[in-house]
Short mmCIF file of C-alpha atoms in Angstrom, two decimals:
data_model
loop_
_atom_site.label_atom_id
_atom_site.label_comp_id
_atom_site.label_asym_id
_atom_site.label_seq_id
_atom_site.Cartn_x
_atom_site.Cartn_y
_atom_site.Cartn_z
CA GLU A 109 -7.05 -7.45 17.88
CA ALA A 110 -5.84 -3.75 17.48
CA GLY A 111 -4.89 -3.47 13.87
CA VAL A 112 -1.87 -0.58 13.00
CA THR A 113 -2.19 2.93 14.53
CA GLN A 114 -1.06 6.20 13.76
CA PHE A 115 -1.05 9.03 15.08
CA PRO A 116 -1.66 12.24 14.28
CA SER A 117 -4.53 11.48 11.86
CA HIS A 118 -3.59 14.83 10.49
CA SER A 119 -0.91 17.63 10.50
CA VAL A 120 -0.25 20.97 9.03
CA ILE A 121 2.48 22.87 9.76
CA GLU A 122 5.02 25.81 8.01
CA LYS A 123 7.45 24.77 5.77
CA GLY A 124 10.71 24.66 7.96
CA GLN A 125 9.19 23.02 10.61
CA THR A 126 9.46 19.95 12.31
CA VAL A 127 6.72 17.06 12.23
CA THR A 128 6.98 13.41 13.64
CA LEU A 129 5.22 10.46 12.76
CA ARG A 130 4.27 7.55 15.07
CA CYS A 131 2.89 4.18 14.17
CA ASP A 132 2.14 1.67 16.70
CA PRO A 133 2.45 -1.69 14.99
CA ILE A 134 -0.21 -5.34 15.25
CA SER A 135 1.28 -6.83 18.62
CA GLY A 136 3.95 -9.62 17.85
CA HIS A 137 4.75 -8.06 14.13
CA ASP A 138 8.47 -7.99 13.59
CA ASN A 139 7.93 -6.22 10.33
CA LEU A 140 7.39 -2.43 9.84
CA TYR A 141 6.87 -0.70 6.40
CA TRP A 142 6.66 3.28 6.11
CA TYR A 143 5.23 4.32 2.57
CA ARG A 144 3.74 7.66 1.73
CA ARG A 145 1.36 8.84 -1.65
CA VAL A 146 2.04 12.44 -2.87
CA MET A 147 -0.74 14.08 -4.19
CA GLY A 148 -2.12 12.35 -6.87
CA LYS A 149 1.25 9.70 -7.21
CA GLU A 150 0.91 5.79 -6.66
CA ILE A 151 2.02 4.80 -2.84
CA LYS A 152 5.75 4.60 -2.96
CA PHE A 153 8.09 2.60 0.04
CA LEU A 154 10.49 4.60 2.38
CA LEU A 155 12.02 2.18 4.75
CA HIS A 156 11.22 -1.42 6.48
CA PHE A 157 12.35 -2.42 9.75
CA VAL A 158 12.72 -6.01 10.91
CA LYS A 159 12.32 -5.63 14.69
CA GLU A 160 14.67 -2.58 15.50
CA SER A 161 17.25 -2.64 12.95
CA LYS A 162 16.44 -0.77 9.28
CA GLN A 163 15.93 -4.02 6.84
CA ASP A 164 15.88 -1.72 3.50
CA GLU A 165 15.95 2.29 3.59
CA SER A 166 16.47 2.76 -0.16
CA GLY A 167 13.17 4.74 -0.54
CA MET A 168 14.10 7.62 1.85
CA PRO A 169 13.70 10.92 -0.13
CA ASN A 170 16.96 12.44 1.57
CA ASN A 171 18.78 13.15 5.03
CA ARG A 172 15.34 15.31 6.35
CA PHE A 173 13.79 11.99 6.79
CA LEU A 174 14.74 9.99 9.64
CA ALA A 175 13.11 6.87 11.05
CA GLU A 176 13.77 5.14 14.22
CA ARG A 177 12.34 1.96 15.84
CA THR A 178 13.61 1.93 19.38
CA GLY A 179 12.84 -1.59 21.03
CA GLY A 180 11.39 -3.30 18.45
CA THR A 181 8.09 -1.80 18.79
CA TYR A 182 6.45 1.31 17.68
CA SER A 183 8.00 3.61 15.10
CA THR A 184 8.74 7.17 14.70
CA LEU A 185 9.04 8.99 11.21
CA LYS A 186 10.62 12.65 11.48
CA VAL A 187 10.72 14.81 9.01
CA GLN A 188 13.15 17.71 9.48
CA PRO A 189 13.47 20.53 7.87
CA ALA A 190 9.56 20.11 6.51
CA GLU A 191 9.54 21.35 2.79
CA LEU A 192 6.48 21.97 0.17
CA GLU A 193 7.04 18.67 -1.36
CA ASP A 194 6.70 16.36 1.77
CA SER A 195 3.18 17.59 2.09
CA GLY A 196 1.24 13.66 1.48
CA VAL A 197 -0.11 10.45 3.06
CA TYR A 198 2.19 8.55 4.96
CA PHE A 199 0.91 5.36 5.66
CA CYS A 200 2.66 2.72 8.07
CA ALA A 201 2.12 -1.29 7.51
CA SER A 202 3.23 -4.35 9.81
CA SER A 203 3.46 -7.92 8.81
CA PRO A 204 4.38 -11.06 10.70
CA GLU A 205 6.27 -12.64 8.37
CA GLY A 206 6.59 -9.80 5.73
CA MET A 207 4.12 -11.42 3.55
CA ASP A 208 0.93 -10.00 4.07
CA GLN A 209 1.26 -6.15 5.07
CA TYR A 210 -1.50 -4.84 7.41
CA PHE A 211 -1.80 -1.09 6.75
CA GLY A 212 -2.66 2.00 9.13
CA PRO A 213 -5.18 4.39 8.37
CA GLY A 214 -2.37 6.68 7.62
CA THR A 215 -1.47 10.49 8.77
CA ARG A 216 -2.01 13.42 6.53
CA LEU A 217 0.49 15.91 6.40
CA LEU A 218 0.25 19.38 4.84
CA VAL A 219 3.49 21.53 4.52
CA LEU A 220 2.10 25.56 4.17
CA ALA B 79 13.04 -2.38 -12.72
CA GLN B 80 9.28 -3.32 -11.33
CA LYS B 81 6.54 -1.41 -12.29
CA VAL B 82 2.94 -1.71 -12.01
CA THR B 83 0.31 0.08 -13.73
CA GLN B 84 -3.65 0.64 -13.42
CA ALA B 85 -4.65 2.32 -16.83
CA GLN B 86 -8.21 3.40 -15.21
CA THR B 87 -7.15 6.35 -13.08
CA GLU B 88 -11.52 6.33 -11.99
CA ILE B 89 -14.41 4.25 -13.22
CA SER B 90 -17.95 5.06 -12.38
CA VAL B 91 -21.04 2.03 -12.93
CA VAL B 92 -24.88 1.90 -11.49
CA GLU B 93 -25.25 -0.78 -8.40
CA LYS B 94 -25.18 -4.12 -9.56
CA GLU B 95 -23.11 -4.03 -12.61
CA ASP B 96 -20.23 -6.10 -12.89
CA VAL B 97 -16.85 -3.92 -12.52
CA THR B 98 -13.38 -5.10 -14.02
CA LEU B 99 -10.36 -3.40 -12.41
CA ASP B 100 -7.41 -3.88 -14.80
CA CYS B 101 -3.48 -4.42 -13.16
CA VAL B 102 -0.68 -4.73 -15.60
CA TYR B 103 3.24 -5.15 -13.71
CA GLU B 104 6.49 -5.81 -15.07
CA THR B 105 8.82 -7.27 -12.83
CA ARG B 106 12.18 -9.48 -14.16
CA ASP B 107 11.88 -12.12 -11.51
CA THR B 108 10.69 -15.32 -11.76
CA THR B 109 9.62 -15.54 -7.97
CA TYR B 110 6.85 -12.74 -6.86
CA TYR B 111 3.78 -11.59 -5.46
CA LEU B 112 1.31 -10.00 -6.13
CA PHE B 113 -1.39 -7.77 -3.92
CA TRP B 114 -4.93 -6.30 -3.96
CA TYR B 115 -5.86 -3.74 -1.57
CA LYS B 116 -8.88 -1.84 -1.06
CA GLN B 117 -8.91 2.13 0.36
CA PRO B 118 -12.56 2.88 1.43
CA PRO B 119 -13.01 6.67 2.71
CA SER B 120 -11.96 6.01 6.12
CA GLY B 121 -8.07 5.93 4.75
CA GLU B 122 -7.11 2.56 5.35
CA LEU B 123 -5.51 0.36 3.27
CA VAL B 124 -7.42 -2.93 3.28
CA PHE B 125 -5.79 -6.23 1.99
CA LEU B 126 -8.13 -8.53 0.08
CA ILE B 127 -5.90 -10.77 -1.54
CA ARG B 128 -1.86 -12.20 -2.42
CA ARG B 129 -1.16 -14.28 -5.49
CA ASN B 130 1.79 -15.88 -6.11
CA SER B 131 3.80 -16.12 -9.07
CA PHE B 132 3.31 -19.89 -9.13
CA ASP B 133 -0.44 -19.96 -9.09
CA GLU B 134 -2.11 -18.91 -12.12
CA GLN B 135 -5.39 -20.51 -10.69
CA ASN B 136 -8.01 -18.01 -10.88
CA GLU B 137 -9.75 -16.65 -7.64
CA ILE B 138 -13.23 -16.23 -6.44
CA SER B 139 -14.24 -15.00 -3.01
CA GLY B 140 -17.94 -14.54 -2.71
CA ARG B 141 -18.61 -10.93 -5.31
CA TYR B 142 -15.05 -10.81 -5.48
CA SER B 143 -12.73 -12.73 -8.25
CA TRP B 144 -9.31 -12.39 -9.41
CA ASN B 145 -8.44 -13.42 -12.82
CA PHE B 146 -4.17 -14.18 -13.16
CA GLN B 147 -2.43 -14.32 -16.09
CA LYS B 148 1.46 -14.51 -16.81
CA SER B 149 1.43 -14.53 -20.33
CA THR B 150 -0.15 -10.63 -20.60
CA SER B 151 1.54 -10.01 -16.90
CA SER B 152 -2.18 -9.05 -15.48
CA PHE B 153 -3.60 -9.41 -12.37
CA ASN B 154 -7.29 -8.03 -12.86
CA PHE B 155 -9.92 -7.49 -10.00
CA THR B 156 -13.52 -8.23 -11.21
CA ILE B 157 -16.73 -7.78 -8.51
CA THR B 158 -19.53 -8.89 -9.06
CA ALA B 159 -22.79 -7.41 -9.03
CA SER B 160 -21.66 -4.76 -7.09
CA GLN B 161 -23.06 -2.45 -4.42
CA VAL B 162 -22.39 1.00 -3.06
CA VAL B 163 -20.49 -0.03 -0.34
CA ASP B 164 -18.01 -1.59 -2.61
CA SER B 165 -17.15 2.20 -3.74
CA ALA B 166 -13.61 3.02 -3.18
CA VAL B 167 -9.62 3.42 -4.46
CA TYR B 168 -8.68 0.46 -5.01
CA PHE B 169 -4.76 -0.38 -5.49
CA CYS B 170 -2.93 -3.43 -7.01
CA ALA B 171 0.80 -4.28 -5.98
CA LEU B 172 3.76 -6.15 -6.50
CA SER B 173 6.68 -7.71 -4.38
CA GLU B 174 9.56 -9.60 -5.61
CA GLY B 175 11.55 -12.31 -3.76
CA ILE B 176 11.34 -15.55 -1.98
CA GLN B 177 10.40 -14.74 1.30
CA GLY B 178 7.84 -12.06 0.29
CA ALA B 179 9.16 -9.96 3.59
CA GLN B 180 10.19 -7.34 0.66
CA LYS B 181 8.53 -3.78 -0.46
CA LEU B 182 5.54 -3.47 -2.20
CA VAL B 183 5.75 -1.56 -5.39
CA PHE B 184 1.90 -0.01 -6.34
CA GLY B 185 0.32 1.09 -9.10
CA GLN B 186 -1.39 4.26 -9.42
CA GLY B 187 -5.10 3.04 -7.64
CA THR B 188 -8.03 3.25 -9.66
CA ARG B 189 -11.41 5.03 -7.76
CA LEU B 190 -14.50 3.40 -8.20
CA THR B 191 -17.46 5.08 -7.64
CA ILE B 192 -21.11 3.08 -7.44
CA ASN B 193 -23.80 4.55 -8.24
CA PRO B 194 -27.21 3.67 -6.31
#
């Protein structure tokens, strides 16, 4: 069974540009989570989807971040416009029943 | 508020030594779950264990063992006879609620280096 996949693995953009991160959860997992780790700090929750609905988006830092999960399958996280402080590793996780979360390898974002 | 503290930023030991990674948590809920994840150099977070707040029995899985003590709000992780392949960043995490389908609150992580 394929694990959680994320694309791209790395992204380097300039301040003010737009970046879209993609996450493909494990097939059949209704729960999908986004987290990020800013350099040197702990991994922090961004939001949680159940199928295509946003269950909890309390961790989204501001309105420059937009997450979607159309059709309840893969999810995208768009940052527009990107700022320097958005640099970090963005993790996606999925879970069948919301208990154990299985993480992808992360997308390393660097905003210059 | 929920909080997880991993006071050890980095640990370095020689292969075959035992090593314990500390995790202290804060929560007001009586029902919660604790987790450990391993992040090897490849970057993904690998699930290791989940414990619920009602089960304080220690768990052993091969060379890995976990000591959950509600009295001290700790959930420590011990690797016995460490190996070079154990080198990774280890994260302790907490989620609250009955269903467990909640966000994870992570500690800062402990970077473990096992030297040959």
